[in-house]
Coordinates of C-alpha atoms in Angstrom, one line a residue:
Chain C
M1 CA -6.5 -107.4 -48.3
N2 CA -3.4 -105.2 -48.6
P3 CA -2.8 -103.8 -52.1
S4 CA 0.4 -105.4 -53.3
V5 CA 3.5 -103.7 -54.5
S6 CA 4.8 -104.5 -58.0
P7 CA 7.9 -106.6 -57.5
L8 CA 11.0 -105.1 -59.2
G9 CA 12.9 -108.4 -59.8
K10 CA 16.4 -108.9 -58.5
D11 CA 18.2 -105.9 -59.9
L12 CA 17.5 -102.3 -60.8
V13 CA 19.4 -101.7 -64.0
G14 CA 17.4 -99.0 -65.7
L15 CA 14.0 -97.5 -66.1
E16 CA 13.7 -98.9 -69.7
S17 CA 13.1 -102.4 -68.4
L18 CA 10.5 -101.3 -65.8
S19 CA 6.8 -101.0 -66.3
R20 CA 4.7 -98.0 -65.6
E21 CA 3.2 -99.8 -62.6
Q22 CA 6.7 -100.7 -61.2
I23 CA 7.8 -97.1 -61.5
L24 CA 4.7 -95.8 -59.8
S25 CA 5.1 -98.4 -57.1
I26 CA 8.6 -97.1 -56.4
L27 CA 7.4 -93.5 -56.3
D28 CA 4.5 -94.3 -54.0
T29 CA 6.8 -96.3 -51.7
A30 CA 9.1 -93.3 -51.6
E31 CA 6.4 -91.0 -50.2
P32 CA 6.3 -92.4 -46.6
F33 CA 10.1 -92.7 -46.6
K34 CA 10.4 -89.0 -46.9
E35 CA 9.0 -88.6 -43.4
I36 CA 11.7 -90.8 -41.9
S37 CA 14.4 -88.3 -42.8
E38 CA 12.5 -85.6 -41.0
R39 CA 12.5 -87.5 -37.7
R40 CA 14.8 -86.7 -34.9
I41 CA 16.0 -90.3 -35.0
K42 CA 16.3 -91.0 -38.7
K43 CA 16.3 -94.8 -38.6
V44 CA 14.0 -97.7 -39.1
P45 CA 15.1 -101.3 -38.7
V46 CA 13.7 -102.8 -41.9
L47 CA 17.1 -103.7 -43.5
R48 CA 18.7 -104.7 -40.3
G49 CA 21.4 -107.4 -40.9
K50 CA 21.6 -106.7 -44.6
T51 CA 25.1 -106.0 -45.9
I52 CA 25.4 -103.5 -48.8
V53 CA 28.5 -102.7 -50.8
N54 CA 28.7 -99.3 -52.5
L55 CA 31.1 -100.0 -55.4
F56 CA 32.0 -96.8 -57.1
F57 CA 34.3 -97.0 -60.1
E58 CA 33.7 -93.4 -61.0
A59 CA 33.8 -90.3 -58.8
S60 CA 30.6 -89.4 -57.1
T61 CA 29.7 -87.4 -54.0
R62 CA 26.0 -86.8 -54.1
T63 CA 24.8 -90.2 -55.4
R64 CA 27.2 -92.2 -53.1
V65 CA 26.3 -90.2 -50.0
S66 CA 22.6 -90.3 -50.9
F67 CA 22.7 -94.1 -51.2
E68 CA 24.7 -94.3 -48.0
F69 CA 22.2 -92.3 -46.1
A70 CA 19.3 -94.3 -47.5
E71 CA 21.1 -97.6 -46.5
K72 CA 21.9 -96.3 -43.0
R73 CA 18.4 -94.9 -42.4
L74 CA 17.1 -98.4 -43.1
S75 CA 19.7 -99.9 -40.7
A76 CA 21.7 -101.8 -43.3
D77 CA 25.5 -102.3 -42.8
T78 CA 27.4 -100.6 -45.6
V79 CA 30.9 -100.7 -47.0
N80 CA 32.2 -98.2 -49.6
I81 CA 34.7 -99.1 -52.2
S82 CA 36.0 -96.6 -54.7
S83 CA 38.2 -97.6 -57.6
S84 CA 41.2 -95.6 -56.4
G85 CA 42.9 -97.4 -53.5
S86 CA 41.2 -100.8 -54.3
S87 CA 42.3 -103.9 -56.0
V88 CA 40.6 -102.6 -59.2
V89 CA 43.7 -100.5 -59.9
K90 CA 45.7 -103.7 -59.6
G91 CA 43.9 -105.1 -62.6
E92 CA 41.2 -107.2 -61.0
T93 CA 38.2 -107.7 -63.3
L94 CA 34.8 -106.5 -62.2
V95 CA 33.4 -110.1 -61.8
D96 CA 36.4 -111.1 -59.7
T97 CA 35.9 -108.0 -57.5
A98 CA 32.2 -108.8 -57.1
R99 CA 32.8 -112.5 -56.4
N100 CA 35.3 -111.7 -53.7
L101 CA 32.7 -109.5 -52.1
E102 CA 30.1 -112.3 -52.5
A103 CA 32.5 -114.6 -50.7
M104 CA 32.2 -112.3 -47.7
R105 CA 28.4 -112.8 -47.9
I106 CA 26.9 -109.6 -49.0
D107 CA 23.3 -108.9 -49.9
M108 CA 23.4 -106.0 -52.3
V109 CA 25.7 -104.1 -54.5
V110 CA 25.2 -100.5 -55.5
M111 CA 27.5 -99.8 -58.4
R112 CA 28.6 -96.9 -60.5
H113 CA 30.8 -97.9 -63.5
G114 CA 32.1 -96.1 -66.6
A115 CA 31.0 -98.8 -69.0
S116 CA 27.5 -98.9 -70.3
G117 CA 25.8 -102.2 -69.4
A118 CA 28.1 -102.9 -66.4
A119 CA 25.2 -103.2 -64.0
R120 CA 23.3 -105.7 -66.0
F121 CA 26.6 -107.6 -66.6
L122 CA 27.2 -107.8 -62.9
G123 CA 23.6 -108.6 -62.0
E124 CA 23.6 -111.6 -64.3
R125 CA 26.7 -113.0 -62.6
I126 CA 26.2 -112.6 -58.9
P127 CA 23.2 -113.6 -56.7
S128 CA 23.2 -110.3 -54.7
N129 CA 20.8 -107.6 -55.8
V130 CA 22.5 -105.1 -58.0
I131 CA 21.4 -101.4 -58.1
N132 CA 22.8 -99.3 -61.0
A133 CA 24.1 -96.0 -59.7
G134 CA 25.1 -94.9 -63.2
D135 CA 26.7 -97.0 -65.9
G136 CA 28.5 -95.2 -68.7
Q137 CA 26.1 -93.4 -71.0
H138 CA 23.4 -96.0 -70.4
E139 CA 21.2 -95.2 -67.4
H140 CA 21.1 -93.7 -63.9
P141 CA 17.7 -95.1 -62.8
T142 CA 17.6 -93.6 -59.2
Q143 CA 18.3 -90.2 -60.6
G144 CA 15.5 -90.6 -63.1
L145 CA 13.2 -91.7 -60.3
L146 CA 14.0 -88.8 -58.0
D147 CA 13.4 -86.4 -60.9
L148 CA 10.0 -88.0 -61.5
L149 CA 9.2 -87.8 -57.8
T150 CA 10.2 -84.2 -57.6
I151 CA 8.2 -83.3 -60.7
R152 CA 5.2 -85.1 -59.3
D153 CA 5.5 -83.3 -56.0
H154 CA 5.3 -79.9 -57.7
K155 CA 3.2 -80.5 -60.7
G156 CA 0.9 -83.4 -59.8
P157 CA 0.5 -86.4 -62.0
I158 CA 3.2 -86.7 -64.7
D159 CA 0.6 -87.6 -67.4
G160 CA 0.4 -85.0 -70.1
L161 CA 3.2 -82.8 -68.6
K162 CA 5.7 -81.3 -71.1
V163 CA 9.2 -81.9 -69.9
C164 CA 12.3 -80.8 -71.8
I165 CA 15.8 -82.1 -71.1
V166 CA 18.3 -79.4 -72.0
G167 CA 22.0 -79.8 -72.7
D168 CA 24.4 -82.7 -73.3
V169 CA 21.9 -85.4 -74.0
L170 CA 24.4 -87.4 -76.0
H171 CA 26.6 -88.4 -73.0
S172 CA 23.9 -88.3 -70.4
R173 CA 22.7 -91.4 -68.6
V174 CA 20.4 -89.1 -66.6
A175 CA 18.7 -88.0 -69.9
R176 CA 18.1 -91.6 -70.9
S177 CA 16.6 -92.6 -67.6
N178 CA 14.5 -89.5 -67.6
I179 CA 13.2 -90.1 -71.1
H180 CA 12.2 -93.7 -70.4
G181 CA 10.6 -92.9 -67.0
L182 CA 8.8 -89.8 -68.2
M183 CA 7.4 -91.5 -71.3
K184 CA 6.2 -94.5 -69.3
L185 CA 4.3 -92.2 -67.0
G186 CA 2.7 -90.4 -70.0
A187 CA 4.7 -87.2 -70.2
E188 CA 5.5 -85.4 -73.5
V189 CA 9.3 -85.4 -73.6
A190 CA 11.6 -83.1 -75.6
V191 CA 15.3 -82.7 -75.8
C192 CA 17.2 -79.5 -76.5
G193 CA 20.8 -78.8 -77.1
P194 CA 23.6 -78.3 -79.6
P195 CA 23.2 -80.8 -82.4
T196 CA 26.6 -82.1 -81.6
L197 CA 25.3 -83.1 -78.2
L198 CA 22.1 -84.7 -79.3
P199 CA 22.2 -88.4 -80.1
Y200 CA 21.7 -89.4 -83.7
E201 CA 18.1 -90.4 -84.4
I202 CA 17.0 -89.5 -80.9
A203 CA 13.5 -88.7 -82.3
G204 CA 13.2 -92.4 -82.8
L205 CA 12.6 -92.7 -79.0
G206 CA 9.5 -90.6 -79.6
V207 CA 10.8 -87.3 -78.2
K208 CA 10.5 -83.9 -79.7
V209 CA 13.8 -82.1 -80.6
F210 CA 14.4 -78.4 -80.1
T211 CA 17.6 -76.9 -81.4
R212 CA 16.9 -73.5 -79.8
V213 CA 16.5 -73.2 -76.1
E214 CA 13.9 -70.3 -76.5
E215 CA 11.6 -72.8 -78.3
A216 CA 12.0 -75.3 -75.5
I217 CA 11.1 -72.6 -72.9
E218 CA 8.0 -71.6 -74.8
W219 CA 6.8 -75.2 -75.0
A220 CA 7.8 -76.7 -71.6
D221 CA 6.2 -77.1 -68.1
V222 CA 9.4 -78.5 -66.8
L223 CA 13.1 -78.0 -67.8
N224 CA 15.6 -80.6 -66.6
I225 CA 18.9 -78.9 -67.3
L226 CA 21.9 -81.2 -67.7
R227 CA 25.4 -80.5 -66.6
L228 CA 27.8 -79.6 -69.4
Q229 CA 30.6 -81.9 -68.7
L230 CA 33.6 -79.7 -69.0
E231 CA 35.8 -82.5 -70.5
R232 CA 33.5 -82.2 -73.6
M233 CA 35.4 -79.0 -74.5
Q234 CA 38.4 -81.1 -75.5
G235 CA 36.1 -83.2 -77.7
G236 CA 35.2 -80.2 -79.7
Y237 CA 31.5 -80.6 -79.1
V238 CA 31.0 -77.0 -78.1
P239 CA 33.1 -74.0 -79.0
S240 CA 33.5 -72.4 -75.6
L241 CA 31.7 -72.2 -72.2
R242 CA 30.8 -68.6 -72.8
E243 CA 29.3 -69.3 -76.1
Y244 CA 27.4 -72.3 -74.7
N245 CA 26.0 -70.1 -72.0
R246 CA 25.1 -67.4 -74.6
I247 CA 23.2 -69.8 -76.9
W248 CA 22.1 -72.7 -74.6
G249 CA 22.2 -71.3 -71.1
V250 CA 18.9 -71.1 -69.1
T251 CA 18.9 -67.6 -67.9
S252 CA 16.2 -65.5 -66.1
A253 CA 15.9 -63.2 -69.2
R254 CA 14.9 -66.2 -71.3
L255 CA 12.6 -67.6 -68.6
K256 CA 10.9 -64.2 -68.3
V257 CA 9.1 -64.6 -71.6
A258 CA 7.9 -68.1 -70.9
P259 CA 4.1 -68.4 -71.2
R260 CA 3.9 -70.3 -67.9
E261 CA 5.8 -71.0 -64.8
I262 CA 8.5 -73.5 -65.6
L263 CA 9.8 -75.9 -63.0
I264 CA 13.6 -76.1 -63.0
L265 CA 15.5 -79.3 -62.3
H266 CA 19.2 -80.0 -62.5
P267 CA 20.9 -83.3 -61.5
G268 CA 24.0 -81.5 -60.2
P269 CA 26.8 -80.7 -59.9
M270 CA 25.9 -77.3 -61.5
N271 CA 28.2 -75.2 -63.6
R272 CA 26.8 -71.9 -62.6
G273 CA 26.9 -69.4 -65.5
V274 CA 27.3 -72.2 -68.1
E275 CA 24.2 -74.3 -68.5
I276 CA 22.2 -72.5 -65.8
D277 CA 22.5 -69.0 -64.4
S278 CA 22.7 -68.5 -60.6
D279 CA 19.4 -66.5 -60.4
V280 CA 17.6 -69.4 -62.1
A281 CA 19.3 -72.0 -59.9
D282 CA 18.4 -70.1 -56.8
G283 CA 15.1 -68.8 -58.1
P284 CA 11.6 -69.5 -56.9
H285 CA 10.9 -72.2 -59.4
S286 CA 14.1 -74.2 -58.8
V287 CA 13.6 -77.5 -57.1
I288 CA 17.2 -78.6 -57.3
L289 CA 17.6 -79.1 -53.6
N290 CA 14.2 -80.8 -53.4
Q291 CA 15.7 -83.3 -55.9
V292 CA 18.5 -84.0 -53.5
T293 CA 16.2 -84.5 -50.6
N294 CA 13.9 -86.8 -52.6
G295 CA 17.0 -88.8 -53.8
V296 CA 17.4 -90.3 -50.3
A297 CA 13.7 -91.3 -50.1
V298 CA 13.7 -92.8 -53.6
R299 CA 16.8 -94.8 -52.9
M300 CA 15.3 -96.0 -49.6
A301 CA 12.2 -97.2 -51.5
V302 CA 14.4 -99.0 -54.1
L303 CA 16.5 -100.7 -51.4
Y304 CA 13.3 -101.7 -49.5
L305 CA 11.5 -103.1 -52.5
L306 CA 14.5 -105.1 -53.8
A307 CA 15.4 -106.4 -50.4
G308 CA 12.0 -108.1 -50.2
G309 CA 13.7 -111.0 -51.8
Q310 CA 13.2 -112.8 -55.1
P311 CA 15.0 -116.0 -54.1
E312 CA 14.4 -117.7 -57.3
S313 CA 16.0 -115.1 -59.5
A314 CA 18.9 -114.8 -57.1
E315 CA 19.3 -118.6 -57.3
A316 CA 19.2 -118.4 -61.1
A317 CA 22.0 -115.8 -61.1
K318 CA 24.0 -118.1 -59.0
Q319 CA 23.5 -121.0 -61.4
G320 CA 24.1 -119.1 -64.5
G321 CA 27.0 -117.0 -63.2
D322 CA 29.8 -119.1 -64.7
S323 CA 31.5 -116.9 -67.2
Chain H
M1 CA -11.3 -114.0 -50.6
T2 CA -13.3 -117.0 -49.6
E3 CA -15.8 -115.5 -47.2
K4 CA -18.5 -117.8 -46.1
N5 CA -20.5 -115.7 -43.7
R6 CA -20.3 -112.8 -41.5
I7 CA -21.2 -113.1 -37.8
H8 CA -22.4 -109.9 -36.3
V9 CA -20.8 -109.2 -32.9
M10 CA -21.2 -105.6 -32.0
D11 CA -23.4 -102.9 -33.6
E12 CA -22.8 -99.2 -33.7
A13 CA -24.4 -98.6 -30.3
D14 CA -22.3 -101.4 -28.7
V15 CA -19.1 -100.0 -30.1
R16 CA -20.0 -96.4 -29.0
R17 CA -20.7 -97.7 -25.5
A18 CA -17.4 -99.6 -25.4
I19 CA -15.6 -96.5 -26.7
G20 CA -17.2 -94.4 -24.0
R21 CA -16.1 -96.8 -21.3
M22 CA -12.6 -97.2 -22.7
A23 CA -12.2 -93.5 -22.8
R24 CA -13.1 -93.2 -19.2
E25 CA -10.7 -96.1 -18.3
I26 CA -7.9 -94.3 -20.2
V27 CA -8.3 -91.2 -18.2
E28 CA -8.7 -93.1 -14.9
K29 CA -5.7 -95.4 -15.4
N30 CA -3.5 -92.5 -16.4
G31 CA -4.5 -90.3 -13.5
G32 CA -6.2 -87.7 -15.7
T33 CA -5.3 -86.2 -19.0
E34 CA -2.0 -84.6 -18.1
A35 CA 0.8 -85.6 -20.6
L36 CA -1.6 -88.1 -22.2
T37 CA -1.0 -89.0 -25.9
L38 CA -3.1 -91.4 -28.0
M39 CA -1.2 -93.2 -30.8
G40 CA -3.4 -95.0 -33.3
I41 CA -1.9 -97.9 -35.3
H42 CA -2.6 -97.7 -39.0
R43 CA -5.2 -98.1 -40.3
R44 CA -8.2 -98.8 -38.2
G45 CA -6.5 -98.0 -34.9
V46 CA -6.1 -94.4 -36.2
H47 CA -9.9 -94.1 -36.6
I48 CA -10.6 -95.7 -33.2
S49 CA -8.1 -93.4 -31.6
K50 CA -9.9 -90.4 -33.1
L51 CA -13.2 -91.7 -31.6
L52 CA -11.5 -92.1 -28.2
R53 CA -9.9 -88.7 -28.4
E54 CA -13.3 -87.0 -29.2
E55 CA -14.9 -88.8 -26.3
I56 CA -12.1 -87.8 -23.8
E57 CA -12.1 -84.2 -25.0
R58 CA -15.9 -84.0 -24.6
A59 CA -15.9 -85.5 -21.1
E60 CA -12.8 -83.7 -19.8
G61 CA -13.1 -80.4 -21.7
V62 CA -9.4 -80.5 -22.7
S63 CA -7.6 -81.1 -26.0
I64 CA -5.7 -84.4 -26.2
S65 CA -2.5 -84.9 -28.1
S66 CA -2.5 -87.7 -30.7
G67 CA -0.4 -89.3 -33.4
S68 CA -0.4 -92.3 -35.7
L69 CA 1.9 -95.3 -36.4
D70 CA 2.5 -97.4 -39.5
I71 CA 4.6 -100.3 -38.2
T72 CA 5.3 -101.8 -41.6
L73 CA 9.0 -101.0 -41.4
Y74 CA 9.2 -102.6 -38.0
R75 CA 7.5 -105.9 -38.9
D76 CA 9.4 -109.1 -38.1
D77 CA 8.2 -111.0 -41.2
L78 CA 9.1 -108.6 -44.1
M79 CA 11.7 -110.9 -45.5
V80 CA 9.3 -113.8 -45.5
I81 CA 6.3 -112.1 -47.0
G82 CA 8.1 -109.6 -49.2
P83 CA 7.8 -105.8 -49.1
R84 CA 4.4 -104.4 -48.3
P85 CA 3.3 -101.0 -49.5
V86 CA 4.0 -98.5 -46.7
I87 CA 0.8 -96.5 -47.1
G88 CA 0.1 -95.4 -43.6
E89 CA 1.2 -92.1 -42.3
T90 CA 3.4 -92.1 -39.2
K91 CA 2.8 -88.9 -37.3
L92 CA 4.6 -88.1 -34.2
P93 CA 2.7 -85.9 -31.8
P94 CA 4.0 -82.4 -31.8
E95 CA 5.2 -82.7 -28.2
G96 CA 7.2 -85.8 -29.0
V97 CA 7.0 -89.0 -26.9
D98 CA 9.5 -88.2 -24.1
D99 CA 7.9 -88.2 -20.7
R100 CA 4.4 -88.7 -22.2
K101 CA 1.8 -91.2 -21.1
I102 CA 1.3 -93.0 -24.5
V103 CA -1.8 -95.1 -25.2
I104 CA -1.3 -97.4 -28.2
V105 CA -4.7 -97.8 -29.8
D106 CA -5.5 -100.6 -32.2
D107 CA -8.7 -102.3 -33.5
V108 CA -7.9 -106.0 -32.9
L109 CA -5.2 -107.6 -30.7
Y110 CA -4.2 -111.1 -31.9
T111 CA -0.6 -112.4 -31.9
G112 CA 0.8 -109.3 -30.3
R113 CA 3.4 -108.8 -33.0
T114 CA 2.0 -105.5 -34.2
T115 CA 2.1 -104.2 -30.6
R116 CA 5.7 -105.4 -30.3
A117 CA 6.6 -103.5 -33.5
A118 CA 4.8 -100.4 -32.2
L119 CA 6.6 -100.5 -28.9
N120 CA 10.0 -100.7 -30.8
E121 CA 9.0 -97.8 -33.0
L122 CA 7.9 -95.7 -30.0
T123 CA 11.0 -96.4 -28.0
D124 CA 13.1 -95.5 -31.0
W125 CA 11.6 -92.1 -30.9
G126 CA 12.2 -91.4 -27.2
R127 CA 11.4 -92.4 -23.7
P128 CA 7.7 -92.2 -22.8
S129 CA 7.0 -92.2 -19.1
R130 CA 4.4 -95.0 -19.6
I131 CA 3.0 -96.9 -22.5
S132 CA -0.3 -98.7 -22.3
L133 CA -2.3 -100.7 -24.9
C134 CA -6.0 -100.2 -25.7
V135 CA -7.9 -102.4 -28.2
V136 CA -11.5 -102.7 -29.3
V137 CA -11.3 -106.5 -29.6
D138 CA -9.0 -109.0 -27.9
R139 CA -9.4 -112.2 -30.0
G140 CA -6.8 -114.2 -28.2
G141 CA -4.1 -116.2 -29.9
R142 CA -1.0 -114.4 -28.5
E143 CA 2.4 -115.4 -29.7
L144 CA 4.3 -112.9 -27.5
P145 CA 4.0 -112.0 -23.8
I146 CA 1.8 -108.9 -24.5
Q147 CA -1.5 -108.1 -22.9
P148 CA -3.9 -105.2 -23.3
D149 CA -4.6 -102.7 -20.5
I150 CA -8.0 -101.6 -21.8
V151 CA -10.3 -103.9 -23.9
G152 CA -13.6 -103.2 -25.6
R153 CA -14.6 -106.8 -25.7
E154 CA -13.0 -110.2 -25.6
V155 CA -14.0 -112.3 -28.6
P156 CA -12.3 -115.7 -28.7
V157 CA -12.4 -117.0 -32.3
L158 CA -10.8 -119.8 -34.2
R159 CA -7.7 -119.4 -36.3
N160 CA -9.7 -119.6 -39.5
Q161 CA -11.9 -116.7 -38.5
R162 CA -11.1 -113.1 -38.7
V163 CA -12.4 -110.3 -36.6
E164 CA -13.1 -107.0 -38.3
V165 CA -13.7 -103.8 -36.6
L166 CA -15.6 -101.6 -39.0
V167 CA -15.1 -97.8 -39.0
P168 CA -17.3 -95.2 -40.8
E169 CA -14.3 -93.7 -42.7
L170 CA -13.4 -97.0 -44.3
D171 CA -16.4 -99.2 -44.1
D172 CA -19.4 -96.8 -43.9
R173 CA -20.4 -98.1 -40.6
L174 CA -19.3 -98.8 -37.0
G175 CA -19.4 -102.3 -35.7
V176 CA -17.5 -105.6 -35.1
E177 CA -18.0 -108.7 -37.2
I178 CA -16.5 -112.1 -37.4
I179 CA -15.7 -113.5 -40.9
H180 CA -15.3 -117.2 -41.4
L181 CA -12.6 -118.0 -43.8
E182 CA -12.6 -121.2 -45.7
S183 CA -8.9 -121.3 -46.3
E184 CA -6.2 -121.4 -43.6
E185 CA -5.7 -117.6 -44.0
A186 CA -6.4 -116.1 -40.6

């Protein structure tokens, strides 16, 4: 009678391993969750009694707070652990940390970690649901999902849209999740940035490559502008911030000549005046704060769908978790 | 679905007569339309609520506040049956629920669990001065101490039968039918 939701499995590691139907099912589930955050009492009891650990081995404000709001608005009990001030700095391994948490009977782990593949590694070893909140240069699936939701809110169905990811694609897990998600939903995807910051053979993923930001602006319906990680300066990837802005920066002067209105996304935190100019970031086509609002709804949807329980896969993880 | 046959219980005229009477009962039992709010439970309750509202507005010549509830996130069996799509819109009336006389409107009253969830959701939002329950069909089979205040018709049926209230927006007609299910699904 009821249309069923596509199950996500035990963990959310990345968008690469999800089907188009699973991604759409998350986005559709996120829609009604938006409304809960607009209520005077922003809470529903659906995850009551669930214990969730937010395990952050890398600095994060937006993502951690967003997850925490999502968890609390679904009535879960949450604990935050960041690497500084935890046993991690005393040399404990990831699996030992997680097993100790398991021993306290938790239900889910939301983890950010500097190593690519850390989320899958952990998910295969503990029975709790694992949600990847960013692992190294691999994926940041909930960011990808909130970008998709925000684009869909403003441009309608993703199919056929031209989306260009601008900036440091090489080091960006946001870029990877975006590329997988967008392509599964039928968008045309391009990347644009200094050749030093584009992965080798990126075109193999089926994306267009622009080396001039003007070309990207002429082509795109949507620009997702990545943060230039300032520590890349030391790596010699770009000559200087000023030069980066002059060549790659998305400025209102460049957008003025665009043949159509371009939707502007940025995962934050922004370097104003480097990859994006203030008048673009605060301009009429910027949906950067909508992304933040949608982030809570998307994470509520992911938590809700995963919590539905896949006892057999959790059981399997428990059996096979001996390494 | 393993439907064997449909038994016709109420046709459009029957349902319209019941709605007319229920609308009058709502006004009577709430002492008029002052502070009255109708809250339909997704999905069919929302459409029934709209019919009741139109009826009350026509008879009383006033506009009635209304809203809708999707109780999916308040279910007590989510961890058993897995997540369901949350498709219904939950719409709080613009006046809120504090000090309102809320009438929960649903199509069929069975175990009472949906009503329990709706009561929790409403009381999470505020403190109504009164909450009453209005259903088109009471089919019996309660699992909680919940009883309706206003009923269209009592239709006692077996566990392997399902009562369907048909509404024009979803089923192209108004009516009540019983479906005999072969399996234990009920």
